[in-house]
mmCIF file of C-alpha atoms in Angstrom:
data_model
loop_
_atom_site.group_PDB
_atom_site.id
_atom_site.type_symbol
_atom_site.label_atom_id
_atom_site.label_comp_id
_atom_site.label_asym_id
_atom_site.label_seq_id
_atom_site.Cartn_x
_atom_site.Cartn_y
_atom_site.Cartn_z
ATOM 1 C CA UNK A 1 -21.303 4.885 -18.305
ATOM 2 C CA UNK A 2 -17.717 3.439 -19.245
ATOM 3 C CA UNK A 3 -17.015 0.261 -16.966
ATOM 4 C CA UNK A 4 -14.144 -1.926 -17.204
ATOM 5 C CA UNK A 5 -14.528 -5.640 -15.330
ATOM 6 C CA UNK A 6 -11.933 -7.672 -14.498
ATOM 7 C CA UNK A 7 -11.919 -10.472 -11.880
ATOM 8 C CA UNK A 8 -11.063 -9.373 -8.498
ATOM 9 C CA UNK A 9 -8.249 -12.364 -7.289
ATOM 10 C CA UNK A 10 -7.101 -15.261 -8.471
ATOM 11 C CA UNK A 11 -4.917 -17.995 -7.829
ATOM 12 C CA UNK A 12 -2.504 -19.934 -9.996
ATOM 13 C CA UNK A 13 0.413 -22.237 -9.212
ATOM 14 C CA UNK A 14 4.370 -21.985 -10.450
ATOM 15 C CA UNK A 15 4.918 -22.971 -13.612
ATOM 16 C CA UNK A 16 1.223 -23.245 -14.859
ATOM 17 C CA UNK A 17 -0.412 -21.309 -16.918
ATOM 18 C CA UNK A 18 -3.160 -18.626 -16.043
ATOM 19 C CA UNK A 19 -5.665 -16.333 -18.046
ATOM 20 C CA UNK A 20 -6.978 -13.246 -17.354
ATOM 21 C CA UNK A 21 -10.226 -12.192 -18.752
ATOM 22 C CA UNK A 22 -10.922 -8.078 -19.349
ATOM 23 C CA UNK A 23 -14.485 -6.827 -20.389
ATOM 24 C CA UNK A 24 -15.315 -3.524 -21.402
ATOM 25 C CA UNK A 25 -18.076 -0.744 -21.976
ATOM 26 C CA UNK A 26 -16.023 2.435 -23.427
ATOM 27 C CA UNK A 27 -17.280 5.237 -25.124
ATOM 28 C CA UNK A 28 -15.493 4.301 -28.171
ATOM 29 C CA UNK A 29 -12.261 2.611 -28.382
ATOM 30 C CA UNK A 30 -8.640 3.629 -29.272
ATOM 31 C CA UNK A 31 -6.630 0.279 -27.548
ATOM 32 C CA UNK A 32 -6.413 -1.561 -24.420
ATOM 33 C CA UNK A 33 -3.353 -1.705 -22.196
ATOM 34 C CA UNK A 34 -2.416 -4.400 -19.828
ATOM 35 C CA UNK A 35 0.207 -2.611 -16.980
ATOM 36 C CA UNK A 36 1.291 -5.352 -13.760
ATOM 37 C CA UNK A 37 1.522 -3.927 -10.470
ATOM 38 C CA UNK A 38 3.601 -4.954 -7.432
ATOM 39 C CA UNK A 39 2.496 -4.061 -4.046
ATOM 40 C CA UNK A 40 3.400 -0.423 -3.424
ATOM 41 C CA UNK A 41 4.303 -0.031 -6.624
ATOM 42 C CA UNK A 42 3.772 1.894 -9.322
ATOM 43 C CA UNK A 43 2.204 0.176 -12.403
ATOM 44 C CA UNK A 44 4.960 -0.793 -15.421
ATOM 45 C CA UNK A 45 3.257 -1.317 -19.152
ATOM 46 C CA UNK A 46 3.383 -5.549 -20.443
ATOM 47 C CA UNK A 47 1.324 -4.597 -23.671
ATOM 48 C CA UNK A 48 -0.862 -2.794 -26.108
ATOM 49 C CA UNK A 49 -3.923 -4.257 -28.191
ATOM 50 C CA UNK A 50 -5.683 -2.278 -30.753
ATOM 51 C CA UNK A 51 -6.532 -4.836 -33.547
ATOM 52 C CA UNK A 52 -8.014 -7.958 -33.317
ATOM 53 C CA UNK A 53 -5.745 -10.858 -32.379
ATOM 54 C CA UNK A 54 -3.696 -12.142 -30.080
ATOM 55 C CA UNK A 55 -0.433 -10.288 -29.335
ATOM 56 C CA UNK A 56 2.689 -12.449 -27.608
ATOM 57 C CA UNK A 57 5.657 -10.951 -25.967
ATOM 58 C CA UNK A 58 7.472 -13.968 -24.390
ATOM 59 C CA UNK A 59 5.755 -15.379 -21.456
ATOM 60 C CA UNK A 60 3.139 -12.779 -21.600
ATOM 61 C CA UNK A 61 0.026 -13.091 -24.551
ATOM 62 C CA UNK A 62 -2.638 -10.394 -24.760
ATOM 63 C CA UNK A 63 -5.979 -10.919 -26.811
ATOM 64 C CA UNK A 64 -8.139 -8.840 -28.006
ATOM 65 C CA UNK A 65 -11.996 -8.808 -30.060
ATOM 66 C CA UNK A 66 -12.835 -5.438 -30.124
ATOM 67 C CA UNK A 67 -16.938 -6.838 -31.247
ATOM 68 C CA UNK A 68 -17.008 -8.343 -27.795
ATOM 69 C CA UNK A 69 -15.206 -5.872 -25.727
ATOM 70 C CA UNK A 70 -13.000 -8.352 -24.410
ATOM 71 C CA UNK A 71 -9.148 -9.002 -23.930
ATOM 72 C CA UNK A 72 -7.254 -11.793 -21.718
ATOM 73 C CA UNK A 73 -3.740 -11.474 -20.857
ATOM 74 C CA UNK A 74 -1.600 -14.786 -20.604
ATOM 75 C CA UNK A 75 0.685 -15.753 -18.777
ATOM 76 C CA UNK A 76 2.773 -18.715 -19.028
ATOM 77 C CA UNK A 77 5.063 -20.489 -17.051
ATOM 78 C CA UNK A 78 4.379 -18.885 -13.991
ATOM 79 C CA UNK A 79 6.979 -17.886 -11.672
ATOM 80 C CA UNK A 80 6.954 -16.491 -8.087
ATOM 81 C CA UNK A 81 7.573 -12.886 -9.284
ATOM 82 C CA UNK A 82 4.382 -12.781 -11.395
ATOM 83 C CA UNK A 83 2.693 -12.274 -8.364
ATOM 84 C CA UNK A 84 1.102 -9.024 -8.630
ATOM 85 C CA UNK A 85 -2.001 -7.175 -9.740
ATOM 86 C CA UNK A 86 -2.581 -6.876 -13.124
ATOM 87 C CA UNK A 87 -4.715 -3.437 -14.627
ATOM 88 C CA UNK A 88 -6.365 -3.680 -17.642
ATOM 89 C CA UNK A 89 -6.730 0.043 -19.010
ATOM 90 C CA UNK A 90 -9.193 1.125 -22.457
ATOM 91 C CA UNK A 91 -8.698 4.822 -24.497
ATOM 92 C CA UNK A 92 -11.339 6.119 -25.110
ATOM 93 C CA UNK A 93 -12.637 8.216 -27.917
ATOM 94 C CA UNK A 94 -11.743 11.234 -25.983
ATOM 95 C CA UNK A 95 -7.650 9.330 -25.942
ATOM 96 C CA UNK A 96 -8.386 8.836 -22.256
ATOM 97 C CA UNK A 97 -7.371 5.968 -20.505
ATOM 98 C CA UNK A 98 -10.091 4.111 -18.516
ATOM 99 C CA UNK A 99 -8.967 1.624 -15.937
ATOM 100 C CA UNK A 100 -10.113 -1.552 -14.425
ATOM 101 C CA UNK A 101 -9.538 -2.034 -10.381
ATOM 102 C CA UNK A 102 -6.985 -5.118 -11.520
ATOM 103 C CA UNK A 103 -6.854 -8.618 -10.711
ATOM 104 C CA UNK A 104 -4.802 -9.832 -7.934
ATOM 105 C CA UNK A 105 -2.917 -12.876 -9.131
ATOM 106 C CA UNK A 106 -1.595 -15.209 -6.543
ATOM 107 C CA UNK A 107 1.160 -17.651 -7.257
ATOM 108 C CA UNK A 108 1.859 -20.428 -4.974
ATOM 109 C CA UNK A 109 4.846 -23.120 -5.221
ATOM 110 C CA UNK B 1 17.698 7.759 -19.038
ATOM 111 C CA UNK B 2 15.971 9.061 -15.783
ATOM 112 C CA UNK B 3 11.861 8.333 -15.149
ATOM 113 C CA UNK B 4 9.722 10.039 -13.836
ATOM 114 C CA UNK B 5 9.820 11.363 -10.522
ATOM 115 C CA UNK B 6 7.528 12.483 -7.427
ATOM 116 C CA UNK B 7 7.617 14.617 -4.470
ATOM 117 C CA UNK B 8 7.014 13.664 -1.468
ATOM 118 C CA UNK B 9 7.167 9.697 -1.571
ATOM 119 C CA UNK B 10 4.689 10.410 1.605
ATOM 120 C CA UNK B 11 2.859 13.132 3.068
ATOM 121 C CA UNK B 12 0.798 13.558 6.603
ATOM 122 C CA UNK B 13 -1.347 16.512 6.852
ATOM 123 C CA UNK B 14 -3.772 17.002 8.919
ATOM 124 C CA UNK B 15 -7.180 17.884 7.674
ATOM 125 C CA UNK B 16 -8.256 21.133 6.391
ATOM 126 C CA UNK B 17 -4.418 21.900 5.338
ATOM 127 C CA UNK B 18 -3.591 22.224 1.688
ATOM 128 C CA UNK B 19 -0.877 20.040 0.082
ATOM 129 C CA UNK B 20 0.632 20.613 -3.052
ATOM 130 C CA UNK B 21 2.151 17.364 -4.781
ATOM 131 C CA UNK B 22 4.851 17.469 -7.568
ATOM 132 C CA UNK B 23 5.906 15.431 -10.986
ATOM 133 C CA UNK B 24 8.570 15.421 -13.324
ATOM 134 C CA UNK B 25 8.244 13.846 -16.014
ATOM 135 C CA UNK B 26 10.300 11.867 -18.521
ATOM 136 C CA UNK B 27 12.055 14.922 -20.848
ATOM 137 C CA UNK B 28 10.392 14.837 -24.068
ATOM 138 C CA UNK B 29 6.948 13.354 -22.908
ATOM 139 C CA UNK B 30 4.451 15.634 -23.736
ATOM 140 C CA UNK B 31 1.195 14.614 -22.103
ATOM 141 C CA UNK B 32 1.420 14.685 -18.177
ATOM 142 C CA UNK B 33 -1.284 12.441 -16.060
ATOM 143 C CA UNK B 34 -2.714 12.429 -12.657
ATOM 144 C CA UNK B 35 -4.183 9.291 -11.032
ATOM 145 C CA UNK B 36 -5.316 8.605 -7.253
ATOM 146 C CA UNK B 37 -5.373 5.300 -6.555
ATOM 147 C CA UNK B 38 -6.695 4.256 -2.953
ATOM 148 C CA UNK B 39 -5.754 1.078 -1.508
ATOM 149 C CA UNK B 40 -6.673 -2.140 -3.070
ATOM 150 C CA UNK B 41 -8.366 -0.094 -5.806
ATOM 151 C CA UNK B 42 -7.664 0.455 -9.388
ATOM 152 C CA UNK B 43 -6.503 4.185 -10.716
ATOM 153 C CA UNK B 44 -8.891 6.943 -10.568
ATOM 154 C CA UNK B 45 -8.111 9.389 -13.500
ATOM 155 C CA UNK B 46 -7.871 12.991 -12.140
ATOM 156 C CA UNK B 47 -6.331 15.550 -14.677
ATOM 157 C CA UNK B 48 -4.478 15.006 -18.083
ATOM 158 C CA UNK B 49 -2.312 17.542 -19.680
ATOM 159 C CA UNK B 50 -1.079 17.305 -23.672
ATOM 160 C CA UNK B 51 1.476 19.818 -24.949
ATOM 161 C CA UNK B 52 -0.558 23.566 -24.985
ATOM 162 C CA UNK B 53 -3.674 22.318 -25.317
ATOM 163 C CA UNK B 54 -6.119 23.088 -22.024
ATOM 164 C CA UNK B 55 -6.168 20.308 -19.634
ATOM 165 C CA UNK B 56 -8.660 17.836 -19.228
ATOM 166 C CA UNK B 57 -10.098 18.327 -15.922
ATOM 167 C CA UNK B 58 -12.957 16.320 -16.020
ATOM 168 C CA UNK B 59 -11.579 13.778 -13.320
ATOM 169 C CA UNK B 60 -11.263 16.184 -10.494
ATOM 170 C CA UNK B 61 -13.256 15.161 -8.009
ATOM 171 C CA UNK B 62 -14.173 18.411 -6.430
ATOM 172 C CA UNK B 63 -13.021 22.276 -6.559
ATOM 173 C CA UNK B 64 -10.391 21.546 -3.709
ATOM 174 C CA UNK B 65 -8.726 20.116 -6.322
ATOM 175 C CA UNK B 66 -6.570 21.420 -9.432
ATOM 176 C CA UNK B 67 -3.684 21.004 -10.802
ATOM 177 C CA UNK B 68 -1.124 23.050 -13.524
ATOM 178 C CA UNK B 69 2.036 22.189 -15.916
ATOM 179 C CA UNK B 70 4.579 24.875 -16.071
ATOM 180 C CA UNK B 71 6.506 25.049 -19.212
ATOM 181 C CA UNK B 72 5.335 22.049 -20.245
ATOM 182 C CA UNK B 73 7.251 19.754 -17.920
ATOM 183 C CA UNK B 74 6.777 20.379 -14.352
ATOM 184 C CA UNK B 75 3.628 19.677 -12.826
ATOM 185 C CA UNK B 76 1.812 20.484 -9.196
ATOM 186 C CA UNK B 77 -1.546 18.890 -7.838
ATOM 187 C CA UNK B 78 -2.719 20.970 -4.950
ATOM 188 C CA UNK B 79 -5.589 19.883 -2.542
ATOM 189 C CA UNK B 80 -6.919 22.567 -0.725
ATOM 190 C CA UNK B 81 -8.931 22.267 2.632
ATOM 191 C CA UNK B 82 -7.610 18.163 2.514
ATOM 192 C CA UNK B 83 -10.154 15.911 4.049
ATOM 193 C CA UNK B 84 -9.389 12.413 4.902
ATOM 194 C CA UNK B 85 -10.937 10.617 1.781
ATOM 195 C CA UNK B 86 -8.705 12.297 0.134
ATOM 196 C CA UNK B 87 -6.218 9.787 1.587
ATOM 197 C CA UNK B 88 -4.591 7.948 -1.412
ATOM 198 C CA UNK B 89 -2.007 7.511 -3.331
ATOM 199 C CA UNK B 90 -1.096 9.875 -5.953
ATOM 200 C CA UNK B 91 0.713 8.442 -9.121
ATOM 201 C CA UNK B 92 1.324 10.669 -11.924
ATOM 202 C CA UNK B 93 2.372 9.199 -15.545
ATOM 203 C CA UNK B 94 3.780 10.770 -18.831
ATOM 204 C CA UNK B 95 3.719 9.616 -22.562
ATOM 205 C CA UNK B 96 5.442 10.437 -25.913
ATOM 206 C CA UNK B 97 1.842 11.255 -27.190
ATOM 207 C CA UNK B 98 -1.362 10.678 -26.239
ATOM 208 C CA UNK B 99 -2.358 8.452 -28.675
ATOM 209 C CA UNK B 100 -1.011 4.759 -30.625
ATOM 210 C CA UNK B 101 0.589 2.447 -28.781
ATOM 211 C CA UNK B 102 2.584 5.063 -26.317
ATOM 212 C CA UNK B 103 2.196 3.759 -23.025
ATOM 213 C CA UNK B 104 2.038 5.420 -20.252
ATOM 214 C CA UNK B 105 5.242 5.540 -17.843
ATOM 215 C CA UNK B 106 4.195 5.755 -14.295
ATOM 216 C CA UNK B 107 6.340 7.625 -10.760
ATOM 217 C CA UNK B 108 6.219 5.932 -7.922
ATOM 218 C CA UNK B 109 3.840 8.013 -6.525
ATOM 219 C CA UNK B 110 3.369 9.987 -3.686
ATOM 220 C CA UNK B 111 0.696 8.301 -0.506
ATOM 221 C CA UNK B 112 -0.791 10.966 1.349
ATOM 222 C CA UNK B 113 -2.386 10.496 4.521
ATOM 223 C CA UNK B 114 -4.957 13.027 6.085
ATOM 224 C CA UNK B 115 -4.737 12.847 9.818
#
């Protein structure tokens, strides 16, 4: 079957720095997708990975090594708003998004 | 430009009603998504629509559920016979295409409750 893990919570403090770790078990691959979440909110896109390497869009860094189905997203200087769950998402062969059940990230001042 | 957009925000039904649950997507965006998403979980992929190809169906979780895309735009998920674990919310998405690095722009969804 196609699984996507991601840790379930974590905790990081303003201003630090915090990773996020994604593993995956697709049936094929065709990019991963990092989305953030707010509570009662709908999920907004931070970034797209489909080669190798690490990808940075200002405070926000996504990796990815497609030979060990993994990706972490990074985010830097932390602020209060980052607060949120964060979705890590794989296409498929079939071009069909498969999602993890996110990582609830905790910021505290 | 305008997002897309969902109706009802909420809906209480009781169970064994049918509810019918509508998107509009962003103009232009040619494949059309359905997720559930219950609470603290991640997104449960129901139904995906691309241009006028058939839809891909293979999330529905049972016969009670289907969904359809008028004129490619417009699109209605209807439950039929509701029962409460159906209670969730419903967030439907659109893209440019289904495939490179088009990412999928989400509503806000719509949280139905089965009573």
């Amino acid at each position: 079957g196609q699984n996507i893990d991601q840790p379930t919570e974590m905790t990081a403090t303003e201003g630090a720095i915090v990773q996020i770790n994604c593993t995956y078990q697709t049936s094929g691959f065709n990019g991963l997708f990092w989305y953030q979440q707010h509570a009662g909110e709908a999920p907004t896109f931070l970034s797209y990975n489909v080669l190798d390497g690490l990808e940075e869009k200002g405070r926000f860094s996504s990796f990815l090594s497609r030979s060990k189905g993994y990706s972490y997203l990074l985010l830097k200087e932390l602020q209060m708003k980052d607060s949120a769950s964060y979705l890590c998402a794989v296409r498929d062969s079939n071009y069909q998004l498969i999602w993890g059940a996110g990582t609830k990230l905790i910021i505290k001042p | 430009g305008a997002g897309v957009s969902q109706s009802p925000s909420n809906k209480v039904t009781e169970k064994g009603k049918d509810v019918e649950l509508r998107c509009d997507p962003i103009s232009g965006h040619t494949a059309l998504y359905w997720y559930r998403q219950s609470l603290g979980q991640g997104l449960e992929f129901l139904i995906y629509f691309q241009g006028n190809s058939a839809p891909d169906k293979s999330g529905l979780p049972s016969d009670r559920f289907s969904a359809e895309r008028t004129g490619g735009s417009v699109s209605t998920l209807t439950i039929q016979r509701t029962q409460q674990e159906d209670s969730a919310v419903y967030l439907c998405a659109s893209s440019l295409l289904e495939d490179g690095a088009y990412e999928q722009y989400f509503g806000p969804g719509t949280r139905l409750t089965v009573t």
